[in-house]
Amino acid sequence: FIRAGQEGPGGGALVVPLTAVNKEMADQVGSKMASLGELRNRLHVRVSDGFVVTADAYRRFIAHNELQAEIDRRIQATPVEHPQRLYNLSADLQQLIIRSEIPPDLESAVTGAYETMKAAEGEDVKVAMRSSALGEDVAGTSFAGQYRSELNVSGENIFQAYKEIVASKYSLPAMTYRLNRGLRDEDVAMCVGCVKMVEAVSGGVAYSRNPVNIRDEAIYINSAWGL
């Protein structure tokens, strides 16, 4: 997927196939997608086909629309002690991103990656799109559930879904969490994983012990039928 004109501002790829991803690439694809690539490529666990829209792609999108200075200005002008002002800021920033343009080189890179996946699968592939922000899982922080996911995304809706996931960086919980921990906005690049949807009978999460009680060593499984 790497061709001339498809490199980000830091010289890295805008899109990386999941087959090329491993844990050493967390600064390019975020820890969530780096872990998924590690499962697939080094542990050989069954993982669907897919690709990652990288941190460089996010920076390209932000720079193309000249968003960072405007985002910084609005954040600095908003008193964080007023919940209603923060709520309004969150809504305004998300709309600012959703209304922004996808750069032509990023559009070309993502379209190429999707078409390659579609050709390999021999069908009109639907994808699950997940946030994989830088710093999402570093020690002492957890953004679990604060960013957006989109399921059953068709090829023609990929870019709208991408912008909505990027915009979820400014959801009220995520933005408040960063402000309370002194995390700089520009240090949190939003990578997005695009993985072929599985027609699942059921899905969920298994915990090897109780995540909220260190004295409880029982295994916990939370699941739901289908989608």
Short mmCIF file of C-alpha atoms in Angstrom, two decimals:
data_model
loop_
_atom_site.label_atom_id
_atom_site.label_comp_id
_atom_site.label_asym_id
_atom_site.label_seq_id
_atom_site.Cartn_x
_atom_site.Cartn_y
_atom_site.Cartn_z
CA PHE A 1 0.00 0.00 0.00
CA ILE A 2 3.03 2.32 0.08
CA ARG A 3 3.40 4.28 -3.15
CA ALA A 4 4.82 7.67 -4.12
CA GLY A 5 2.74 10.46 -2.60
CA GLN A 6 1.34 8.17 0.08
CA GLU A 7 3.71 8.99 2.90
CA GLY A 8 2.76 11.08 5.89
CA PRO A 9 4.46 14.25 7.15
CA GLY A 10 6.91 12.14 9.16
CA GLY A 11 7.85 10.03 6.15
CA GLY A 12 5.87 7.00 7.33
CA ALA A 13 3.10 5.19 5.47
CA LEU A 14 -0.44 6.53 5.60
CA VAL A 15 -1.83 2.98 5.53
CA VAL A 16 -0.20 -0.27 6.69
CA PRO A 17 -1.61 -3.77 5.99
CA LEU A 18 -2.26 -5.83 9.09
CA THR A 19 0.08 -8.50 7.71
CA ALA A 20 2.98 -6.06 8.29
CA VAL A 21 2.04 -4.95 11.82
CA ASN A 22 3.74 -6.02 15.06
CA LYS A 23 4.14 -4.71 18.62
CA GLU A 24 7.21 -2.61 17.71
CA MET A 25 4.92 -0.42 15.55
CA ALA A 26 2.77 0.92 18.41
CA ASP A 27 3.99 4.48 17.72
CA GLN A 28 2.68 4.18 14.13
CA VAL A 29 -0.53 2.17 14.53
CA GLY A 30 -1.42 2.50 18.23
CA SER A 31 -1.12 -0.23 20.84
CA LYS A 32 -4.49 -1.85 20.07
CA MET A 33 -3.67 -2.56 16.41
CA ALA A 34 -0.02 -3.33 17.22
CA SER A 35 -1.25 -6.07 19.59
CA LEU A 36 -3.67 -7.40 16.96
CA GLY A 37 -0.84 -7.57 14.42
CA GLU A 38 1.32 -9.37 16.97
CA LEU A 39 -1.42 -11.96 17.53
CA ARG A 40 -1.76 -12.56 13.81
CA ASN A 41 1.82 -12.43 12.59
CA ARG A 42 3.90 -13.80 15.47
CA LEU A 43 1.49 -15.98 17.45
CA HIS A 44 -0.47 -17.03 14.32
CA VAL A 45 -3.86 -16.62 15.94
CA ARG A 46 -6.72 -16.35 13.42
CA VAL A 47 -7.31 -12.66 12.74
CA SER A 48 -9.36 -11.22 9.88
CA ASP A 49 -7.73 -9.34 6.99
CA GLY A 50 -7.37 -5.62 7.41
CA PHE A 51 -5.22 -2.51 7.50
CA VAL A 52 -4.43 0.44 9.75
CA VAL A 53 -4.83 4.13 8.94
CA THR A 54 -1.72 5.35 10.74
CA ALA A 55 -0.64 8.15 13.06
CA ASP A 56 1.00 9.84 10.07
CA ALA A 57 -2.33 9.67 8.24
CA TYR A 58 -4.00 11.38 11.21
CA ARG A 59 -1.35 14.13 11.19
CA ARG A 60 -1.80 14.51 7.44
CA PHE A 61 -5.56 14.91 7.89
CA ILE A 62 -5.12 17.47 10.69
CA ALA A 63 -2.46 19.45 8.76
CA HIS A 64 -4.41 19.42 5.48
CA ASN A 65 -7.37 21.08 7.20
CA GLU A 66 -5.19 23.32 9.46
CA LEU A 67 -7.08 22.01 12.50
CA GLN A 68 -4.50 21.84 15.31
CA ALA A 69 -4.13 25.60 15.87
CA GLU A 70 -7.90 26.07 15.88
CA ILE A 71 -8.41 23.12 18.24
CA ASP A 72 -5.73 24.47 20.61
CA ARG A 73 -7.29 27.94 20.51
CA ARG A 74 -10.74 26.65 21.40
CA ILE A 75 -9.46 24.42 24.20
CA GLN A 76 -7.40 27.25 25.73
CA ALA A 77 -10.39 29.62 25.56
CA THR A 78 -12.70 27.23 27.43
CA PRO A 79 -12.77 27.20 31.26
CA VAL A 80 -12.45 23.52 32.18
CA GLU A 81 -14.33 24.00 35.47
CA HIS A 82 -17.62 24.69 33.60
CA PRO A 83 -19.21 21.38 32.47
CA GLN A 84 -21.64 23.01 30.03
CA ARG A 85 -18.82 24.91 28.30
CA LEU A 86 -16.83 21.68 28.03
CA TYR A 87 -19.87 19.90 26.58
CA ASN A 88 -20.27 22.64 23.95
CA LEU A 89 -16.55 22.51 23.17
CA SER A 90 -16.71 18.74 22.71
CA ALA A 91 -19.65 19.00 20.28
CA ASP A 92 -18.05 21.88 18.32
CA LEU A 93 -14.69 20.11 17.91
CA GLN A 94 -16.32 16.90 16.76
CA GLN A 95 -18.35 18.74 14.14
CA LEU A 96 -15.23 20.65 13.03
CA ILE A 97 -13.52 17.33 12.27
CA ILE A 98 -16.53 15.64 10.66
CA ARG A 99 -16.94 18.59 8.27
CA SER A 100 -13.26 18.50 7.26
CA GLU A 101 -11.89 17.16 3.96
CA ILE A 102 -9.98 13.92 3.51
CA PRO A 103 -6.65 14.76 1.76
CA PRO A 104 -6.44 13.25 -1.76
CA ASP A 105 -3.33 11.18 -0.96
CA LEU A 106 -4.97 9.72 2.15
CA GLU A 107 -8.16 8.98 0.21
CA SER A 108 -6.09 7.18 -2.44
CA ALA A 109 -4.16 5.14 0.15
CA VAL A 110 -7.27 4.00 2.03
CA THR A 111 -9.18 3.23 -1.17
CA GLY A 112 -6.24 1.16 -2.45
CA ALA A 113 -6.04 -0.80 0.79
CA TYR A 114 -9.78 -1.51 0.78
CA GLU A 115 -9.77 -2.56 -2.90
CA THR A 116 -6.85 -4.92 -2.26
CA MET A 117 -8.74 -6.52 0.62
CA LYS A 118 -11.92 -6.75 -1.46
CA ALA A 119 -10.04 -8.44 -4.32
CA ALA A 120 -8.56 -11.01 -1.92
CA GLU A 121 -11.94 -11.77 -0.35
CA GLY A 122 -13.81 -11.86 -3.67
CA GLU A 123 -16.77 -9.94 -2.30
CA ASP A 124 -17.99 -6.51 -1.25
CA VAL A 125 -16.29 -6.48 2.13
CA LYS A 126 -17.80 -4.84 5.21
CA VAL A 127 -15.30 -3.72 7.82
CA ALA A 128 -15.18 -3.03 11.54
CA MET A 129 -13.37 0.25 12.25
CA ARG A 130 -11.79 0.71 15.67
CA SER A 131 -9.92 3.51 17.38
CA SER A 132 -6.26 2.77 18.17
CA ALA A 133 -5.00 6.06 19.59
CA LEU A 134 -1.39 6.62 20.61
CA GLY A 135 -1.09 6.50 24.40
CA GLU A 136 -4.44 4.70 24.74
CA ASP A 137 -3.00 1.95 26.94
CA VAL A 138 0.17 3.43 28.47
CA ALA A 139 0.88 2.81 32.16
CA GLY A 140 -1.44 4.74 34.46
CA THR A 141 -4.09 5.53 31.83
CA SER A 142 -7.02 3.74 30.25
CA PHE A 143 -9.26 5.17 27.53
CA ALA A 144 -11.40 2.02 27.36
CA GLY A 145 -14.84 2.82 25.95
CA GLN A 146 -14.11 6.52 25.42
CA TYR A 147 -13.49 6.39 21.67
CA ARG A 148 -15.82 5.35 18.87
CA SER A 149 -16.11 2.10 16.93
CA GLU A 150 -18.08 1.57 13.71
CA LEU A 151 -19.33 -1.86 12.60
CA ASN A 152 -20.53 -3.16 9.20
CA VAL A 153 -18.96 -0.24 7.32
CA SER A 154 -19.25 -0.47 3.52
CA GLY A 155 -16.59 0.83 1.13
CA GLU A 156 -18.52 4.02 0.34
CA ASN A 157 -18.86 4.88 4.04
CA ILE A 158 -15.26 4.31 5.15
CA PHE A 159 -14.25 7.98 5.12
CA GLN A 160 -17.29 9.18 7.04
CA ALA A 161 -16.65 6.48 9.64
CA TYR A 162 -12.95 7.44 9.75
CA LYS A 163 -13.80 11.08 10.50
CA GLU A 164 -16.32 10.10 13.18
CA ILE A 165 -13.72 7.92 14.92
CA VAL A 166 -11.13 10.72 14.74
CA ALA A 167 -13.76 13.12 16.07
CA SER A 168 -14.39 10.82 19.04
CA LYS A 169 -10.98 11.90 20.33
CA TYR A 170 -12.98 14.93 21.51
CA SER A 171 -15.81 13.05 23.18
CA LEU A 172 -16.52 14.64 26.55
CA PRO A 173 -15.17 11.69 28.62
CA ALA A 174 -11.96 11.39 26.55
CA MET A 175 -11.26 15.11 26.48
CA THR A 176 -11.92 15.52 30.22
CA TYR A 177 -9.73 12.49 30.96
CA ARG A 178 -6.80 14.02 29.03
CA LEU A 179 -7.25 17.42 30.65
CA ASN A 180 -7.35 15.92 34.16
CA ARG A 181 -4.12 14.00 33.50
CA GLY A 182 -2.24 16.77 31.76
CA LEU A 183 -1.98 14.87 28.45
CA ARG A 184 -1.27 17.22 25.55
CA ASP A 185 -3.82 17.12 22.76
CA GLU A 186 -1.19 17.07 19.99
CA ASP A 187 0.49 13.99 21.54
CA VAL A 188 -2.59 11.81 21.01
CA ALA A 189 -2.74 10.81 17.33
CA MET A 190 -5.80 8.76 16.40
CA CYS A 191 -4.94 5.67 14.37
CA VAL A 192 -7.86 3.64 13.00
CA GLY A 193 -7.94 -0.11 12.40
CA CYS A 194 -10.07 -1.44 9.53
CA VAL A 195 -10.70 -5.20 9.81
CA LYS A 196 -13.04 -7.45 7.84
CA MET A 197 -16.29 -8.01 9.72
CA VAL A 198 -16.90 -11.49 11.07
CA GLU A 199 -20.46 -12.82 10.90
CA ALA A 200 -20.25 -13.75 14.56
CA VAL A 201 -22.72 -15.98 16.38
CA SER A 202 -21.57 -14.22 19.55
CA GLY A 203 -18.72 -12.07 20.78
CA GLY A 204 -17.33 -10.54 23.92
CA VAL A 205 -14.45 -10.26 26.36
CA ALA A 206 -12.90 -12.82 28.73
CA TYR A 207 -11.01 -11.64 31.82
CA SER A 208 -8.48 -14.01 33.40
CA ARG A 209 -9.49 -12.59 36.79
CA ASN A 210 -11.92 -10.01 38.17
CA PRO A 211 -10.84 -6.62 36.73
CA VAL A 212 -12.30 -4.67 39.68
CA ASN A 213 -11.37 -6.94 42.61
CA ILE A 214 -7.76 -8.18 42.84
CA ARG A 215 -8.74 -10.77 45.46
CA ASP A 216 -11.22 -12.49 43.15
CA GLU A 217 -9.42 -14.97 40.86
CA ALA A 218 -12.52 -16.17 39.00
CA ILE A 219 -12.58 -15.95 35.20
CA TYR A 220 -15.20 -13.51 33.93
CA ILE A 221 -16.81 -13.67 30.48
CA ASN A 222 -19.01 -10.85 29.15
CA SER A 223 -20.69 -11.64 25.82
CA ALA A 224 -23.60 -10.86 23.54
CA TRP A 225 -25.31 -12.60 20.62
CA GLY A 226 -24.30 -11.55 17.11
CA LEU A 227 -23.85 -7.82 16.56
#
